[in-house]
Amino acid sequence: MTTRRVTLVDVARLAGVDKAIVSRVVNADPSLVIRPDTRERVLEAISNLGYRPNVAARSLRTAKAGTLGLVIPDFANPVYAEIITGAESAALARGHVLVTGSSTGAHSSMDRYLDLLGQGRVDGLMLAGPTTAREQQKLESLGLPWMMVNRRDTGEHHRFVILDDAQAAKLAVEHLLELGHRHIVHVAGPFGADTARRRATGYRQAMKNSTHPVRAEDIARGDYTPRGGAEATAELLRKSPGATAVFVANVAMAVGVLDTLRRAGLRVPEDVSVVAVHDLPLAEHLVPALTTVRMPLQELGARAVDLLLTSSPEDEVAEVVGTAMELVYRESTAPARP
Amino acid sequence: MTTRRVTLVDVARLAGVDKAIVSRVVNADPSLVIRPDTRERVLEAISNLGYRPNVAARSLRTAKAGTLGLVIPDFANPVYAEIITGAESAALARGHVLVTGSSTGAHSSMDRYLDLLGQGRVDGLMLAGPTTAREQQKLESLGLPWMMVNRRDTGEHHRFVILDDAQAAKLAVEHLLELGHRHIVHVAGPFGADTARRRATGYRQAMKNSTHPVRAEDIARGDYTPRGGAEATAELLRKSPGATAVFVANVAMAVGVLDTLRRAGLRVPEDVSVVAVHDLPLAEHLVPALTTVRMPLQELGARAVDLLLTSSPEDEVAEVVGTAMELVYRESTAPARP
DNA sequence: CTGAAAGCGCTTACAG
DNA sequence: CTGAAAGCGCTTACAG
């Protein structure tokens, strides 16, 4: 029972018109002038036959794939889950399908995806997360519209959308200052991540409102993992004793921070307050529930799609999505003891 | 500077052969007999021009899209992140691109995806998570090869891949029995989820080796969320006092279980042991770190892809992926006190 | 208001 | 060993 695909020709024959008419009805061609009863016959034929346009034929003809690509490092990272959700929603709203690939799987890599998606399979490509200069070069060579997400590109032709990480850091530090903390230390992210650099910058700026001047010993760097957060905390406990609060660059490291403080016999928030960036679902399930800064990750993904679709590939794009940031006050921060 | 796409014809002209030859070289046609120097010329032309086959044209001609679709409920759920990772890897290994969509976004829905992906955009479709009878009917009407993942389909023509949830439950309960627990209660998942039903069945079976017979009061149902776990635990505390261990159907509910036990003044694991299904990253970050049963979620995704690609759409598929299950012993379980 | 025709770029059976 | 030709299903400019 191999039922042949229903094509425009089948619909045209049933409706008694030319296939060009059917095509223009299907695509709601505004320049089409058609008698109501003719349109009715066409619509009926489409419905009766269960006609669906063949996307391959359409793509070949129009040179548009109707899909967008997004390459992320890892599906298991909830930060990217949020970005994907926002991007998918915006893509669908604009009539596109989103193809999301990860660059760290067993058979995948950024390179592999650039090959796979650079053959007319997608109309544009978004890269989230770390990218090498070689990858970026390859990306440009594909001749596809592209966009970096949550990361500044390294080339001279900028096309990126990021969040206001400095502002997020300020919100966190200001929260601690309001609670009366002065000696606030920072568990920063890896040097290579520019989100980490921007959060560290925001920390330094906000600390100008503290009576405690920031010294090199007040900052320790981790690799955005729980273990990295644990090691950085151990380092700070040695280098910067007396701190009453910690601003942590991400939630994963905060897990290690909480653990190390606990093992050192310090209570959170009674002895030390802790606040971290990104209000991931995990945050409220930690003990104590983690105070965080919520950033508009979904909107970041949505904005990337919009810009990819509406900007000309030659345009420079350097946008900071700055809406809807807020401090989520939970159990891990409390007033400094007098 | 609108550089026209490089096509087969361009390559053929440069290499001084017909485009049919180029096509067969590109696709490594085994029936092709060609002089080494001719092949060399073709390869060189491809490389010099940076030729990439147009996938739309190829799809139109071969009636194969080279992509597979996977619809999940939610990107933020780490269980699906694992399934995606495994499916993506298997798809790439077989030369396919995976399109993953979520059915709960602002502009998406299962229905929307079934429309979007049922137009020759994908060669097959996998559905993970809950599906209505209507959706399943629509799925079948698309005439696409399909597969249910982590869930049995409700139709009469079975095509599903699931994990051995009953066996996972047995591993968990046996672990508790070995630790000396006898009165073990169960926080079960929602009635509608067949993963939940299978885990409950496994619990009952394994409890036959306990001196404590399972009564209705030993089981409470939650909706797979932290809040649901909390409420079920409160119910069990009332209905089934004296239990020394809890088997929880998933990690999300376990978060609520731990919280409720703590508020009730019970210590984990000193007073009550807790074990849950799926070794998600979250598990080791809870306090106390959660003992879990690790199930091969990535392999589940990979197997779904393999079966989708290798089985004929008319075949019945009812596979249980049973490899590599193991108990991960952490801090939330301990020997029963004598 | 509607129809005929060209052509997007590829693959494949066939001819030589 | 290599070339010529048909045709996948659609869109679009043009003719009538």
XYZ file of C-alpha atoms (C1' of nucleotides) in Angstrom:
708
model
C 0.000 0.000 0.000
C 2.431 2.627 -1.181
C 0.277 5.718 -1.504
C 1.975 8.207 -3.785
C 2.423 11.651 -2.392
C -0.331 14.105 -3.188
C 1.061 16.957 -5.284
C -0.105 20.281 -6.628
C -1.022 18.581 -9.878
C -3.421 16.229 -8.128
C -5.128 19.116 -6.392
C -5.278 21.135 -9.618
C -6.823 18.258 -11.517
C -9.473 17.659 -8.875
C -10.323 21.356 -8.647
C -10.250 21.792 -12.406
C -7.665 24.586 -12.402
C -3.998 24.995 -13.191
C -1.447 24.097 -10.548
C -0.196 27.688 -10.569
C -3.512 28.760 -9.118
C -3.321 26.139 -6.407
C 0.164 27.258 -5.518
C -0.913 30.857 -5.212
C -3.889 29.909 -3.060
C -1.704 27.805 -0.789
C 0.752 30.650 -0.361
C -1.934 33.299 0.005
C -0.426 35.301 -2.853
C -1.790 38.832 -2.362
C -1.592 39.583 -6.090
C -3.923 36.722 -6.855
C -7.359 37.708 -8.085
C -9.674 34.752 -7.993
C -13.407 34.099 -8.072
C -14.700 32.999 -4.666
C -16.160 29.786 -6.015
C -12.869 28.864 -7.705
C -10.987 29.400 -4.462
C -13.614 27.308 -2.721
C -13.078 24.410 -5.131
C -9.319 24.615 -4.622
C -9.566 24.675 -0.852
C -11.926 21.749 -0.909
C -9.633 19.719 -3.143
C -6.690 20.450 -0.818
C -8.661 19.316 2.153
C -10.113 16.236 0.465
C -6.765 15.017 -0.750
C -4.905 16.002 2.404
C -2.417 17.931 0.335
C 0.786 19.170 2.003
C 3.373 21.135 0.087
C 6.668 19.390 -0.493
C 9.261 21.446 1.359
C 12.181 20.150 -0.663
C 10.646 21.338 -3.920
C 9.718 24.648 -2.406
C 13.187 25.123 -0.939
C 14.829 24.279 -4.225
C 12.718 26.768 -6.045
C 12.874 29.621 -3.530
C 16.366 28.974 -2.166
C 14.961 29.234 1.346
C 15.064 26.321 3.733
C 12.603 27.635 6.288
C 14.829 26.450 9.109
C 17.393 28.031 11.404
C 20.293 26.311 13.114
C 21.440 26.722 16.707
C 24.583 25.045 17.975
C 25.074 24.812 21.729
C 27.769 23.076 23.770
C 25.551 20.769 25.774
C 21.878 19.935 26.129
C 22.299 19.068 29.803
C 23.226 22.655 30.711
C 20.020 24.396 31.843
C 21.279 27.787 30.690
C 21.128 26.578 27.108
C 17.795 24.895 27.691
C 16.369 28.344 28.373
C 18.036 29.861 25.337
C 16.722 27.055 23.128
C 13.204 27.486 24.449
C 13.220 31.179 23.610
C 14.797 30.670 20.212
C 12.400 27.895 19.276
C 9.412 29.975 20.185
C 10.591 32.964 18.140
C 11.494 30.756 15.181
C 8.046 29.151 15.122
C 6.395 32.539 15.434
C 8.242 33.571 12.289
C 7.365 30.407 10.428
C 10.695 28.682 10.818
C 11.765 25.375 12.295
C 14.722 25.392 14.663
C 17.425 22.753 14.381
C 19.433 22.552 17.575
C 22.675 20.617 17.728
C 25.233 20.137 20.455
C 28.914 20.362 19.786
C 30.100 17.953 22.453
C 28.343 14.672 21.694
C 30.053 11.454 20.698
C 29.629 12.035 16.989
C 29.155 15.747 16.929
C 31.390 18.744 17.005
C 31.018 22.343 16.029
C 32.859 21.491 12.831
C 30.592 18.610 12.012
C 27.573 20.843 12.418
C 29.021 23.607 10.342
C 29.414 21.041 7.563
C 26.013 19.493 8.059
C 24.095 22.732 8.297
C 26.050 24.659 5.714
C 24.491 22.993 2.685
C 21.301 24.869 2.274
C 19.770 23.046 5.179
C 19.339 26.211 7.222
C 18.800 29.863 6.350
C 20.926 31.083 9.212
C 23.072 29.823 12.030
C 23.380 30.789 15.681
C 26.295 29.746 17.843
C 25.957 29.801 21.609
C 28.906 29.224 23.863
C 32.644 29.044 23.305
C 33.881 29.149 19.726
C 37.401 28.983 18.385
C 38.745 31.485 15.893
C 38.987 28.676 13.333
C 35.328 27.806 13.795
C 34.321 31.398 13.441
C 36.305 31.678 10.248
C 34.606 28.603 8.884
C 31.254 29.983 9.911
C 31.846 33.121 7.881
C 33.053 31.095 4.898
C 29.702 29.327 4.686
C 28.146 32.480 3.376
C 25.226 32.085 5.767
C 23.726 34.752 7.968
C 25.020 34.040 11.454
C 24.821 35.297 15.014
C 26.750 34.659 18.213
C 24.533 34.186 21.263
C 25.562 34.986 24.840
C 29.083 35.597 23.662
C 30.874 38.321 21.751
C 32.446 37.162 18.535
C 36.165 37.611 18.132
C 36.217 38.795 14.518
C 36.094 42.397 13.364
C 32.624 42.110 11.916
C 30.472 41.929 15.013
C 27.261 39.992 15.106
C 26.293 39.096 18.640
C 23.531 39.303 21.241
C 24.443 39.121 24.886
C 22.916 39.792 28.273
C 23.876 42.614 30.588
C 26.135 40.532 32.792
C 27.730 43.559 34.439
C 24.318 44.788 35.473
C 23.452 41.365 36.906
C 26.616 41.467 39.000
C 25.700 44.935 40.220
C 22.244 43.777 41.288
C 23.811 40.954 43.269
C 26.417 43.122 44.970
C 23.942 45.907 45.693
C 21.680 43.368 47.369
C 24.556 42.334 49.627
C 25.471 45.953 50.352
C 21.894 46.710 51.331
C 22.021 43.805 53.746
C 24.959 45.541 55.372
C 27.798 43.466 53.956
C 31.044 45.275 53.156
C 33.752 42.672 52.723
C 32.294 40.855 49.721
C 34.422 38.426 47.729
C 33.906 37.101 44.198
C 34.109 33.587 42.808
C 34.669 34.442 39.160
C 34.267 32.308 36.051
C 37.008 31.167 33.682
C 39.171 33.716 31.950
C 38.091 32.549 28.515
C 34.386 33.177 29.076
C 33.453 36.774 28.450
C 30.295 36.365 30.514
C 32.707 35.770 33.390
C 34.742 38.867 32.555
C 31.650 41.065 32.403
C 30.365 39.744 35.738
C 33.743 40.431 37.348
C 33.701 43.962 35.937
C 30.245 44.556 37.355
C 31.384 43.280 40.730
C 34.317 45.704 40.791
C 32.118 48.622 39.785
C 29.435 47.912 42.355
C 32.034 47.460 45.070
C 32.978 51.121 44.719
C 29.965 51.683 46.957
C 31.459 49.508 49.658
C 33.853 50.720 52.297
C 35.917 47.635 51.548
C 38.217 48.248 48.567
C 38.530 45.253 46.230
C 41.982 43.700 46.284
C 43.373 40.876 44.114
C 42.894 38.545 47.089
C 39.155 39.098 47.028
C 38.690 37.330 43.706
C 39.262 33.669 42.880
C 38.609 32.058 39.563
C 36.754 28.788 38.899
C 35.784 26.937 35.743
C 31.999 27.244 36.061
C 31.732 23.765 37.656
C 30.912 22.760 41.260
C 34.471 21.540 41.766
C 35.843 24.841 40.474
C 33.593 26.726 42.882
C 34.771 24.556 45.759
C 38.441 25.162 45.008
C 37.979 28.899 44.541
C 36.182 29.074 47.880
C 38.984 27.238 49.655
C 41.398 29.737 48.108
C 39.336 32.727 49.277
C 39.027 31.305 52.789
C 42.816 31.451 52.937
C 43.511 34.670 51.044
C 40.640 36.819 52.167
C 39.566 35.854 55.707
C 36.778 37.830 57.279
C 34.558 38.107 54.217
C 30.867 37.971 55.106
C 29.456 37.484 51.617
C 30.271 35.834 48.298
C 29.101 36.788 44.826
C 29.388 33.680 42.629
C 29.500 33.941 38.831
C 27.193 30.978 38.203
C 24.949 28.481 39.956
C 27.062 25.414 39.215
C 29.993 26.948 41.111
C 27.672 28.057 43.887
C 26.949 24.386 44.594
C 30.642 23.898 45.341
C 30.790 27.145 47.285
C 27.971 26.062 49.616
C 29.579 22.676 50.105
C 33.019 24.089 50.961
C 31.599 26.673 53.362
C 29.638 23.934 55.129
C 32.712 21.725 55.471
C 34.658 24.698 56.833
C 32.087 25.006 59.593
C 30.562 28.209 58.286
C 26.783 28.524 58.202
C 24.922 30.060 55.257
C 23.476 32.645 55.619
C 24.239 33.166 59.340
C 28.007 33.419 58.849
C 28.309 33.994 55.114
C 25.794 35.126 52.498
C 25.914 33.653 48.976
C 24.343 34.946 45.771
C 24.831 33.683 42.195
C 23.902 34.507 38.611
C 21.045 32.845 36.664
C 17.892 31.754 38.349
C 18.000 28.124 37.261
C 15.471 25.601 38.623
C 18.275 24.024 40.630
C 18.707 27.205 42.696
C 15.585 26.807 44.776
C 16.321 23.155 45.470
C 19.695 23.703 47.054
C 20.022 23.860 50.810
C 19.818 26.656 51.695
C 17.757 27.786 48.703
C 20.017 30.038 46.677
C 19.479 33.748 46.191
C 20.064 34.529 42.517
C 19.823 37.121 39.784
C 17.308 36.150 37.135
C 18.317 37.113 33.604
C 16.142 36.955 30.486
C 17.697 33.873 28.892
C 14.638 32.994 26.848
C 14.450 36.502 25.533
C 18.117 36.273 24.593
C 17.342 33.263 22.412
C 14.287 34.928 20.908
C 16.169 38.125 20.173
C 18.934 36.195 18.434
C 16.378 34.657 16.091
C 14.718 37.981 15.383
C 17.985 39.707 14.626
C 19.174 36.841 12.472
C 16.020 37.021 10.441
C 15.662 40.770 10.164
C 19.191 42.070 9.849
C 21.118 41.980 6.627
C 24.147 39.672 6.951
C 26.473 42.585 6.295
C 25.088 44.618 9.183
C 26.937 44.894 12.425
C 24.854 43.609 15.324
C 25.938 44.217 18.898
C 22.904 44.033 21.119
C 22.605 43.791 24.854
C 19.276 42.371 26.000
C 18.654 44.360 29.131
C 15.064 43.754 30.131
C 13.514 41.947 33.046
C 16.466 41.395 35.290
C 15.703 40.876 38.939
C 17.110 39.674 42.209
C 15.433 36.545 43.577
C 15.798 36.700 47.339
C 15.918 33.249 48.925
C 17.580 31.699 51.970
C 21.278 31.999 51.189
C 21.548 35.717 51.909
C 20.765 37.543 55.150
C 21.648 40.801 56.900
C 25.254 41.100 58.014
C 25.641 40.732 61.740
C 26.408 44.040 63.416
C 28.816 40.739 -4.049
C 26.131 38.123 -4.480
C 28.148 35.017 -5.253
C 25.970 32.492 -7.005
C 25.911 29.056 -5.471
C 28.404 26.575 -6.856
C 26.542 23.679 -8.475
C 27.362 20.331 -9.976
C 27.481 21.931 -13.390
C 30.227 24.310 -12.327
C 32.293 21.461 -10.990
C 31.673 19.372 -14.107
C 32.707 22.181 -16.385
C 35.926 22.834 -14.476
C 36.806 19.146 -14.360
C 35.835 18.635 -17.985
C 33.328 15.848 -17.304
C 29.579 15.449 -17.180
C 27.715 16.403 -14.026
C 26.515 12.825 -13.651
C 30.087 11.764 -13.021
C 30.551 14.441 -10.404
C 27.377 13.365 -8.679
C 28.502 9.767 -8.549
C 31.922 10.746 -7.208
C 30.334 12.920 -4.528
C 28.049 10.104 -3.439
C 30.749 7.454 -3.683
C 28.573 5.409 -6.047
C 30.003 1.865 -5.781
C 28.941 1.031 -9.328
C 31.024 3.853 -10.714
C 34.081 2.830 -12.710
C 36.342 5.788 -13.255
C 39.937 6.414 -14.240
C 42.018 7.579 -11.259
C 43.095 10.768 -12.997
C 39.516 11.670 -13.868
C 38.454 11.191 -10.259
C 41.412 13.305 -9.237
C 40.326 16.135 -11.522
C 36.799 15.995 -10.132
C 37.933 16.003 -6.531
C 40.205 18.921 -7.219
C 37.444 20.914 -8.870
C 35.147 20.242 -5.920
C 37.777 21.442 -3.531
C 38.782 24.472 -5.597
C 35.233 25.679 -5.994
C 34.197 24.766 -2.462
C 31.266 22.820 -3.835
C 28.569 21.630 -1.421
C 25.598 19.628 -2.621
C 22.256 21.394 -2.414
C 20.207 19.374 0.040
C 16.869 20.628 -1.237
C 17.586 19.383 -4.744
C 18.856 16.091 -3.438
C 15.845 15.673 -1.165
C 13.458 16.459 -3.967
C 15.074 13.912 -6.225
C 15.548 11.117 -3.667
C 12.486 11.806 -1.526
C 14.702 11.590 1.548
C 15.166 14.559 3.834
C 18.183 13.273 5.730
C 16.688 14.514 8.979
C 14.780 12.975 11.862
C 12.386 14.729 14.203
C 12.149 14.379 17.963
C 9.401 16.082 19.938
C 9.846 16.369 23.692
C 7.711 18.129 26.299
C 10.362 20.466 27.669
C 14.011 21.306 27.102
C 14.492 22.209 30.750
C 13.817 18.654 31.912
C 17.209 16.928 32.254
C 15.711 13.519 31.509
C 14.981 14.679 27.971
C 18.367 16.368 27.692
C 19.926 12.923 28.058
C 17.578 11.357 25.540
C 18.294 14.126 23.027
C 22.028 13.717 23.464
C 21.828 10.016 22.718
C 19.466 10.463 19.797
C 21.539 13.224 18.252
C 24.664 11.154 18.445
C 23.035 8.139 16.791
C 21.432 10.300 14.114
C 24.746 11.896 13.187
C 26.430 8.512 13.132
C 23.892 7.433 10.555
C 24.275 10.573 8.489
C 21.136 12.310 9.659
C 20.449 15.634 11.296
C 18.155 15.661 14.316
C 15.458 18.304 14.662
C 14.292 18.555 18.245
C 11.195 20.490 19.156
C 9.372 21.022 22.404
C 5.650 20.784 22.682
C 5.155 23.236 25.534
C 6.645 26.510 24.295
C 4.703 29.705 23.695
C 4.237 29.065 19.986
C 4.706 25.340 19.886
C 2.565 22.365 20.564
C 2.686 18.764 19.581
C 0.127 19.558 16.925
C 2.098 22.421 15.515
C 5.142 20.191 15.204
C 3.241 17.404 13.612
C 2.171 19.919 10.969
C 5.575 21.468 10.567
C 7.497 18.224 10.367
C 4.986 16.289 8.362
C 5.770 17.908 5.042
C 8.772 15.996 3.887
C 10.955 17.866 6.305
C 11.867 14.723 8.232
C 12.183 11.066 7.324
C 10.827 9.900 10.631
C 9.435 11.193 13.876
C 10.020 10.293 17.507
C 7.724 11.376 20.300
C 8.970 11.386 23.855
C 6.660 11.984 26.766
C 2.904 12.139 27.122
C 0.815 11.992 23.971
C -2.921 12.155 23.537
C -4.829 9.613 21.482
C -5.667 12.385 19.035
C -2.042 13.261 18.561
C -1.129 9.668 18.031
C -3.829 9.334 15.418
C -2.534 12.400 13.625
C 0.958 11.021 13.824
C -0.095 7.868 12.045
C -1.994 9.840 9.427
C 1.195 11.598 8.365
C 2.393 8.417 6.752
C 5.804 8.858 8.365
C 7.814 6.217 10.162
C 7.400 6.970 13.854
C 8.470 5.772 17.275
C 7.379 6.459 20.841
C 10.272 6.984 23.241
C 10.149 6.234 26.965
C 6.449 5.596 26.697
C 4.266 2.850 25.324
C 1.945 3.963 22.565
C -1.753 3.513 23.098
C -2.690 2.265 19.630
C -2.845 -1.323 18.547
C 0.153 -1.079 16.271
C 3.021 -0.853 18.749
C 6.149 1.090 18.017
C 7.950 2.022 21.212
C 11.259 1.869 23.045
C 11.271 2.100 26.801
C 13.580 1.479 29.730
C 13.227 -1.316 32.241
C 11.556 0.803 34.900
C 10.418 -2.189 36.925
C 13.982 -3.425 37.119
C 15.148 0.029 38.237
C 12.592 -0.040 41.039
C 13.785 -3.491 42.060
C 17.399 -2.323 42.230
C 16.358 0.535 44.487
C 14.245 -1.613 46.807
C 16.830 -4.395 46.947
C 19.421 -1.826 47.977
C 17.181 -0.774 50.850
C 16.476 -4.386 51.826
C 20.195 -5.125 51.907
C 20.647 -2.179 54.250
C 18.209 -3.902 56.589
C 15.095 -1.845 55.866
C 11.765 -3.674 55.911
C 9.024 -1.072 56.111
C 9.698 0.699 52.802
C 7.143 3.107 51.351
C 6.775 4.387 47.807
C 6.206 7.882 46.455
C 4.795 6.969 43.060
C 4.418 9.073 39.922
C 1.188 10.182 38.272
C -1.311 7.594 37.145
C -1.109 8.726 33.536
C 2.620 8.102 33.179
C 3.381 4.511 32.392
C 6.937 4.940 33.626
C 5.307 5.576 36.999
C 3.142 2.464 36.726
C 6.109 0.282 35.865
C 8.155 1.638 38.756
C 5.284 0.967 41.139
C 4.990 -2.584 39.828
C 8.695 -3.159 40.355
C 8.387 -1.836 43.897
C 5.586 -4.273 44.688
C 7.467 -7.190 43.223
C 10.693 -6.439 45.061
C 8.825 -5.962 48.337
C 7.850 -9.629 48.253
C 11.310 -10.164 49.704
C 10.515 -7.949 52.656
C 8.854 -9.150 55.838
C 6.652 -6.067 55.558
C 3.700 -6.696 53.250
C 2.820 -3.750 51.000
C -0.541 -2.186 51.888
C -2.397 0.614 50.085
C -1.235 2.971 52.818
C 2.392 2.422 51.858
C 2.007 4.152 48.495
C 1.233 7.799 47.770
C 1.063 9.370 44.388
C 2.687 12.630 43.237
C 2.843 14.429 39.912
C 6.599 14.122 39.316
C 7.245 17.621 40.724
C 8.916 18.688 44.010
C 5.587 19.902 45.362
C 3.946 16.595 44.485
C 6.725 14.751 46.300
C 6.275 16.938 49.352
C 2.536 16.335 49.525
C 2.887 12.592 49.003
C 5.429 12.457 51.807
C 3.155 14.314 54.201
C 0.445 11.795 53.323
C 2.726 8.818 53.985
C 3.892 10.277 57.287
C 0.253 10.138 58.363
C -0.869 6.905 56.737
C 2.189 4.768 57.173
C 4.081 5.778 60.319
C 7.171 3.806 61.195
C 8.594 3.511 57.672
C 12.375 3.666 57.651
C 12.900 4.095 53.919
C 11.280 5.716 50.859
C 11.579 4.716 47.243
C 10.749 7.786 45.128
C 9.722 7.471 41.485
C 11.796 10.421 40.266
C 14.402 12.946 41.395
C 12.160 16.001 41.144
C 9.778 14.513 43.712
C 12.719 13.433 45.848
C 13.562 17.115 46.305
C 10.180 17.613 47.937
C 10.520 14.392 49.896
C 13.812 15.503 51.452
C 12.357 18.877 52.285
C 9.254 17.484 53.966
C 11.203 14.937 56.002
C 13.530 17.703 57.188
C 10.631 19.911 58.245
C 9.091 16.946 60.069
C 12.254 16.702 62.135
C 13.419 13.480 60.527
C 17.062 13.162 59.527
C 18.149 11.582 56.242
C 19.661 9.023 56.267
C 19.829 8.526 60.075
C 16.063 8.256 60.520
C 14.849 7.644 56.968
C 16.661 6.475 53.836
C 15.669 7.898 50.442
C 16.419 6.559 46.950
C 15.078 7.779 43.604
C 15.098 6.913 39.917
C 17.412 8.543 37.305
C 20.875 9.653 38.166
C 20.498 13.263 37.073
C 23.268 15.810 37.743
C 21.019 17.402 40.357
C 21.128 14.256 42.503
C 24.668 14.678 43.744
C 24.102 18.341 44.550
C 21.223 17.819 46.917
C 21.801 17.742 50.649
C 22.226 14.965 51.500
C 23.490 13.770 48.098
C 20.813 11.489 46.725
C 21.223 7.761 46.190
C 19.777 6.949 42.765
C 19.351 4.310 40.101
C 21.144 5.237 36.916
C 19.305 4.233 33.744
C 20.673 4.346 30.182
C 18.772 7.407 28.961
C 21.237 8.255 26.226
C 21.101 4.716 24.953
C 17.325 4.947 24.939
C 17.543 7.918 22.585
C 20.131 6.225 20.408
C 18.140 3.027 20.203
C 15.024 4.925 19.163
C 16.917 6.426 16.236
C 18.372 3.083 15.197
C 15.013 1.357 15.302
C 13.322 4.189 13.460
C 15.889 3.974 10.701
C 16.178 0.219 10.415
C 12.671 -1.071 11.000
C 10.018 -1.024 8.358
C 7.143 1.281 9.356
C 4.745 -1.648 9.339
C 6.810 -3.637 11.839
C 5.809 -3.840 15.439
C 8.546 -2.523 17.715
C 8.370 -3.081 21.457
C 11.860 -2.880 22.843
C 13.060 -2.563 26.406
C 16.565 -1.141 26.668
C 17.929 -3.108 29.564
C 21.658 -2.449 29.684
C 23.856 -0.616 32.111
C 21.508 -0.016 34.988
C 23.172 0.545 38.331
C 22.582 1.789 41.831
C 24.529 4.940 42.698
C 25.096 4.826 46.432
C 25.357 8.297 47.951
C 24.488 9.891 51.287
C 20.712 9.595 51.435
C 20.621 5.894 52.251
C 22.192 4.110 55.224
C 21.772 0.861 57.172
C 18.560 0.582 59.153
C 19.081 0.990 62.840
C 18.766 -2.306 64.702
C -9.279 36.017 -13.859
C -6.534 31.655 -15.437
C -3.028 28.726 -18.004
C 1.467 27.324 -20.118
C 6.242 27.199 -19.464
C 10.686 27.572 -17.565
C 13.830 26.249 -14.282
C 15.696 25.560 -9.255
C 20.033 21.351 -8.655
C 20.190 17.026 -8.192
C 20.161 11.474 -9.176
C 19.653 7.560 -11.949
C 18.598 4.344 -15.562
C 20.186 3.987 -20.017
C 22.829 4.550 -24.216
C 27.114 4.350 -26.290
C 34.597 4.331 -18.791
C 31.524 8.690 -19.777
C 27.484 11.590 -21.513
C 22.611 12.928 -22.519
C 18.132 13.071 -20.754
C 14.278 12.765 -17.818
C 12.015 14.199 -13.928
C 11.430 15.002 -8.584
C 7.344 19.253 -7.074
C 7.277 23.592 -6.688
C 7.061 29.114 -7.777
C 6.854 32.958 -10.688
C 7.016 36.040 -14.553
C 4.423 36.318 -18.507
C 0.842 35.649 -21.934
C -3.809 35.745 -22.947
